[in-house]
Amino acid sequence: MPDKVRGTFVSQKINKVRWKPEDLSYSSYFVTGSWDDQVNTLMLWSNPRPDDDPDQLTVKTASLNFSGDVTELLFIDDKRFIASSSHGFAKLFEIEFLDLGKALFKELIVWDKLHEFSYENCCPCTGLACFEEDIATIGEDGRIALLTARQKNPLRKIDKADSCSLHCVCFLKYNEVLTGNIRGHMKVWDLKSQSNKPATTFMMSGDQIAASCVTFHPTQRHMLLVGGDDGSLTVWDMRHNTFPVTVLSAHAESVSELKFHPDRPEHLFSCSADGDVWHWNTSTMSRGTRFSSSSDMSIDENPWLSSDAAKHRIEVLSTMPKLHKPVNSLDVNHSRLICSSDNEAVYVINDVIP
Amino acid sequence: MTVPMDKITFVIPDLLSRNATIGAKWCPGNKLGVFFGATPKEEKRCNIHGPTKVHQVCQEVILFNPISRKLINEANGVFLALQNVTSEESNPCGRRAELLKLSRWYRSIIQACLENLQDAAKNEENEKDTYLNLVTVCYNIEFIWHLCEILFIDVIPGGVVLPQFLEWIKFHFFQPERKAIALINTLYGSQNQDDEPETHPDYWNTVTQLVLQGRLDLAKSLLSLHSKSYSEPIKRLEYMLKTMPFYRVYGGLSVTEFNIKWKCWQNECIKHLEDGLYSSDKNLELIVMLLAGDNRGFQQIQELCETWYQYMAAVLLYTEPTVKCFDLSFHANRCINQLGLADTLKSLDVILLALFDSDLLEAIKLIGEGIENGWFAAHLTDLLYHCGCVSLVDNQQINLTAEMREQLLLDYASMLMSHSSLWQVGVSYLDHCPTLGREYLEVILPTLPLTSEKRALKILQVAQSRDMPETVCSICKVLGMRSFKQNRLGNALAWALRSQDSGFATYLADRFLERYSRDGKFDSTDLLENLGSCMVLSDRLTFLGKYCEFHQLYRRGDFQEAANLLVSLMVSRLAPKYFWLTLLMDALPLLESNEIVLSSEDTYELLDCLERLTLGGTSRTKSLVDTLELNKHVKASDVDSEDLLRDKVDLIRLALGRNLARSLIHEACNIPDQDQKMEKDF
């Protein structure tokens, strides 16, 4: 492994890894959630920046047993995060720091039985999305549950939102949620409407490919990127959503997560089940367009929405040597990327963007 | 010589166990299902009552401990890198260097693990014994691995093995060095004129041990602390220690040249000894005796050597410094006999002896009996196999290397597959078993529990990328059936479509139609209306998809299109017979609509279908029931509404008749059109 990649073996397969956000500063803590083990755990790790500590040791500072696989982890502010479980519940935690560099997870709210089957008790909650304190969870039962971090009772449950298992979810606006199912069937839900029917539906492709993950452009929320189970990347412009703008055949196997750099949206990161972590750099392309169209912010300002993307002109770099097991999750904060894999290791990569 | 496998006896806590017979059966994942059974007579006699339980008994795998688990995953990375090296590197020299690097990488992993374990043993009081046990295991692994590396991987041209052999001893028996440093520190600190450092209880033992290991610089430093270090004998001895020649492969001397030089040096030692220069000081005399290779000296230091291999290293260093690999076995046995240990050898000793003897088959067999669950044997054998220079030969001189490697990998992999989370690691080992790996995978993959779709997708992906259509199909079927049992027809169909399982799709389509007949509305419309090209998987599914389309058209008010679709579904006989009546009922509003949407020809077709339905049997009533028997759910709900059915049929017949009349009149009114059409036809 090259110098800028630091691997730590953590003795559990990590399904989700997230930097703990810091106000106006760099993150030096991250949270991991494991899956598939006899006893799964949530763990908090400290990992100082190389400037602060050249050794950059990853140290476990907190750990908590978790029932079921951790299927999603999301921070809603710099202390509180939500974790969803394959046992059908979600929990809101707060990180509390103690003396001697130790910390603990404080359980604030438990939303039990968000997802359930009619004949079996345990139905996995497959994902969740947040818009400030509003939360939407999805499950294999095809239900959408709407919660708020302020109360224990769910705001609303949309039963049979989908007849198949839902696999990815995101907020398009404060009142719009998008879900994708195991057949790549995408639905947009208007939360203001009381009917249990989606506002719009469209297919990712005709080939029954599951939508494995979804993300939106940080500054242009109408631009949507969907990762497929076949490794493809589909770009949608939600202002006219019936057909994708671009379909890129990207990874060789299922795309497990997609993430735009929060502050510098010209950088996108993706990871896949065949062990790759890729960095998609569109800064060179967007600069070109910016000069040509000088002042006005045209629609095609976003290189992902221009047809250039289809011509594979986006610069794609591999951020670390290919791993031999699926990479499940990644997160990026300032210049540092973190990713986790089924080989029971977590890798911190320094200086991923210049 | 073999070491017997440990037999473990334990008691299963069960009321029945005292008075009943025991039975057991293998379960997937290296588990044993144990149950107790008593005959009714015995039950009565012993007065035992209680539920019959099945106990799952499985082997405790020490590797699954959180710390040693890192060993599994890190080593897996090295293992895969090793498989790549051997397929890429063609140059044997470069390959050997690469293999040596990997061997060291393995060892560094073990050492890192060892450190973690030692920390854990210190910090966690209640688990201390477990960790200490693991420490011993890891230490032994590293110890043996290092020796194998010296003997079989890092082979030096010319086969002079002693320098590395000494390194091995020095690396693992570092106590003399530590003691020496500690001594030097304390003695320097407290040095005053009256003190005699040589009176320190550890002093002479340490010096001698250093000499035995060939750490002559340190020995010299200690000697210089001697209160009479300026005296002639010690000065001489220091000189001898300084000038002792060490063989180096790339030192510029051939073995013969070195031997001459070495003999000269030793002769001088012997001369000093014979001169009686040291006879006044027993300790000094002993050291010189050792340097001179004198047997009396070695007899005296037997106590100082913890193990026979330390003794062997010392003897070789001062009697035969250019010993070759193949002579090690002879020397090892001689040393053991000299020390009188032949009857008290432990399993580690036996393994080392086998290695010196180059009897890898035996060594690996013995290693395999260790308690580290096959990790060591599998990885070491794989590495040695890839080195290529070693061949394991059995009594009949048949090369067993490949077979043995594969067997060990298979065992190790199946052990991993029994763990809930490490199955992915197991898969990557099975991938590299050329003969049976695939079969193992085909058997084990379907037994992995499918706790969530996410896990199922990962297992599917493993099967798909290895081109195992049957496994894929069976996993999809399990998931589909599970969804079906949970009353989620939509998801079940999604799995059927994914695996292209047309039989299952037909079955599910039938269930959809049944539910429609029962409830009057469709389940999972979002799925059915978006089937797209997938519906061609089975005829029934095509019908289902098209029938949904019919409803869509009808709801949209597109009656003409809807009617055409309905008729084509009937004519093409795509519709199952049990569903004809429903279709005909659906046609009713179309027949009665203001616009004429069904032509006379269409009406004849529908009439034909109705006749076929009703005249199928001898009596009209029986036939109707027969028709419905195909559709059990409808029958269940409408079992006593034979009259209703007859009404339905009459209603349809009436509507058909009326539409026929209307359409005939309509068509007749448009004769000019038809004439034109007929002219065109002519």
PDB file of C-alpha atoms in Angstrom, chain B residues 545-629:
ATOM      1  CA  GLY B 545     -48.655  -8.341 -18.058  1.00  0.00           C
ATOM      2  CA  LYS B 546     -50.928  -7.904 -21.041  1.00  0.00           C
ATOM      3  CA  TYR B 547     -54.018  -8.242 -18.908  1.00  0.00           C
ATOM      4  CA  CYS B 548     -52.739  -5.430 -16.670  1.00  0.00           C
ATOM      5  CA  GLU B 549     -52.169  -3.422 -19.796  1.00  0.00           C
ATOM      6  CA  PHE B 550     -55.785  -4.070 -20.741  1.00  0.00           C
ATOM      7  CA  HIS B 551     -56.909  -2.589 -17.446  1.00  0.00           C
ATOM      8  CA  GLN B 552     -54.654   0.389 -17.921  1.00  0.00           C
ATOM      9  CA  LEU B 553     -56.128   1.013 -21.371  1.00  0.00           C
ATOM     10  CA  TYR B 554     -59.643   0.563 -20.083  1.00  0.00           C
ATOM     11  CA  ARG B 555     -59.077   2.970 -17.206  1.00  0.00           C
ATOM     12  CA  ARG B 556     -57.658   5.511 -19.633  1.00  0.00           C
ATOM     13  CA  GLY B 557     -60.866   5.194 -21.709  1.00  0.00           C
ATOM     14  CA  ASP B 558     -59.074   3.703 -24.663  1.00  0.00           C
ATOM     15  CA  PHE B 559     -61.905   1.193 -25.284  1.00  0.00           C
ATOM     16  CA  GLN B 560     -61.032   0.285 -28.872  1.00  0.00           C
ATOM     17  CA  GLU B 561     -57.450  -0.611 -27.973  1.00  0.00           C
ATOM     18  CA  ALA B 562     -58.587  -2.409 -24.875  1.00  0.00           C
ATOM     19  CA  ALA B 563     -61.100  -4.473 -26.844  1.00  0.00           C
ATOM     20  CA  ASN B 564     -58.526  -5.422 -29.453  1.00  0.00           C
ATOM     21  CA  LEU B 565     -56.095  -6.520 -26.744  1.00  0.00           C
ATOM     22  CA  LEU B 566     -58.791  -8.545 -24.987  1.00  0.00           C
ATOM     23  CA  VAL B 567     -59.775 -10.387 -28.141  1.00  0.00           C
ATOM     24  CA  SER B 568     -56.180 -11.073 -29.067  1.00  0.00           C
ATOM     25  CA  LEU B 569     -55.567 -12.519 -25.619  1.00  0.00           C
ATOM     26  CA  MET B 570     -58.502 -14.885 -26.092  1.00  0.00           C
ATOM     27  CA  VAL B 571     -57.751 -15.810 -29.690  1.00  0.00           C
ATOM     28  CA  SER B 572     -54.072 -16.451 -29.105  1.00  0.00           C
ATOM     29  CA  ARG B 573     -55.095 -18.799 -26.258  1.00  0.00           C
ATOM     30  CA  LEU B 574     -52.534 -17.008 -24.092  1.00  0.00           C
ATOM     31  CA  ALA B 575     -55.204 -16.753 -21.429  1.00  0.00           C
ATOM     32  CA  PRO B 576     -55.508 -19.783 -19.153  1.00  0.00           C
ATOM     33  CA  LYS B 577     -58.872 -21.430 -19.497  1.00  0.00           C
ATOM     34  CA  TYR B 578     -59.858 -20.868 -15.887  1.00  0.00           C
ATOM     35  CA  PHE B 579     -59.589 -17.166 -16.520  1.00  0.00           C
ATOM     36  CA  TRP B 580     -61.796 -17.057 -19.658  1.00  0.00           C
ATOM     37  CA  LEU B 581     -64.943 -16.350 -17.733  1.00  0.00           C
ATOM     38  CA  THR B 582     -63.298 -13.344 -16.050  1.00  0.00           C
ATOM     39  CA  LEU B 583     -62.159 -12.086 -19.425  1.00  0.00           C
ATOM     40  CA  LEU B 584     -65.641 -12.503 -20.863  1.00  0.00           C
ATOM     41  CA  MET B 585     -67.073 -10.628 -17.906  1.00  0.00           C
ATOM     42  CA  ASP B 586     -64.499  -7.894 -18.572  1.00  0.00           C
ATOM     43  CA  ALA B 587     -65.801  -7.778 -22.127  1.00  0.00           C
ATOM     44  CA  LEU B 588     -69.354  -7.035 -20.942  1.00  0.00           C
ATOM     45  CA  PRO B 589     -69.028  -3.246 -20.615  1.00  0.00           C
ATOM     46  CA  LEU B 590     -67.217  -3.165 -23.955  1.00  0.00           C
ATOM     47  CA  LEU B 591     -70.046  -5.107 -25.578  1.00  0.00           C
ATOM     48  CA  GLU B 592     -72.597  -2.782 -24.077  1.00  0.00           C
ATOM     49  CA  SER B 593     -70.775   0.483 -24.797  1.00  0.00           C
ATOM     50  CA  ASN B 594     -72.369   3.131 -26.992  1.00  0.00           C
ATOM     51  CA  GLU B 595     -69.646   2.942 -29.586  1.00  0.00           C
ATOM     52  CA  ILE B 596     -69.238  -0.395 -31.219  1.00  0.00           C
ATOM     53  CA  VAL B 597     -65.740  -1.536 -30.307  1.00  0.00           C
ATOM     54  CA  LEU B 598     -66.036  -5.236 -31.038  1.00  0.00           C
ATOM     55  CA  SER B 599     -66.639  -6.246 -34.660  1.00  0.00           C
ATOM     56  CA  SER B 600     -68.802  -9.160 -35.631  1.00  0.00           C
ATOM     57  CA  GLU B 601     -65.745 -11.285 -36.166  1.00  0.00           C
ATOM     58  CA  ASP B 602     -64.468 -10.447 -32.676  1.00  0.00           C
ATOM     59  CA  THR B 603     -67.858 -11.312 -31.293  1.00  0.00           C
ATOM     60  CA  TYR B 604     -67.837 -14.684 -33.046  1.00  0.00           C
ATOM     61  CA  GLU B 605     -64.463 -15.404 -31.471  1.00  0.00           C
ATOM     62  CA  LEU B 606     -65.737 -14.559 -28.021  1.00  0.00           C
ATOM     63  CA  LEU B 607     -68.843 -16.612 -28.610  1.00  0.00           C
ATOM     64  CA  ASP B 608     -66.651 -19.490 -29.635  1.00  0.00           C
ATOM     65  CA  CYS B 609     -64.758 -19.221 -26.385  1.00  0.00           C
ATOM     66  CA  LEU B 610     -67.960 -19.161 -24.396  1.00  0.00           C
ATOM     67  CA  GLU B 611     -69.209 -22.257 -26.195  1.00  0.00           C
ATOM     68  CA  ARG B 612     -65.982 -24.077 -25.558  1.00  0.00           C
ATOM     69  CA  LEU B 613     -66.292 -23.247 -21.900  1.00  0.00           C
ATOM     70  CA  THR B 614     -69.881 -24.294 -21.497  1.00  0.00           C
ATOM     71  CA  LEU B 615     -69.994 -27.303 -23.801  1.00  0.00           C
ATOM     72  CA  GLY B 616     -66.816 -28.863 -22.485  1.00  0.00           C
ATOM     73  CA  GLY B 617     -68.672 -31.449 -20.415  1.00  0.00           C
ATOM     74  CA  THR B 618     -71.807 -33.477 -20.985  1.00  0.00           C
ATOM     75  CA  SER B 619     -74.097 -31.470 -18.788  1.00  0.00           C
ATOM     76  CA  ARG B 620     -73.978 -27.735 -18.616  1.00  0.00           C
ATOM     77  CA  THR B 621     -73.819 -27.525 -14.843  1.00  0.00           C
ATOM     78  CA  LYS B 622     -70.983 -29.942 -14.450  1.00  0.00           C
ATOM     79  CA  SER B 623     -68.978 -28.226 -17.068  1.00  0.00           C
ATOM     80  CA  LEU B 624     -69.257 -24.922 -15.317  1.00  0.00           C
ATOM     81  CA  VAL B 625     -68.025 -26.379 -12.117  1.00  0.00           C
ATOM     82  CA  ASP B 626     -65.203 -28.042 -13.989  1.00  0.00           C
ATOM     83  CA  THR B 627     -64.238 -24.716 -15.445  1.00  0.00           C
ATOM     84  CA  LEU B 628     -64.103 -23.244 -12.038  1.00  0.00           C
ATOM     85  CA  GLU B 629     -62.253 -26.110 -10.501  1.00  0.00           C
TER      86      GLU B 629
END
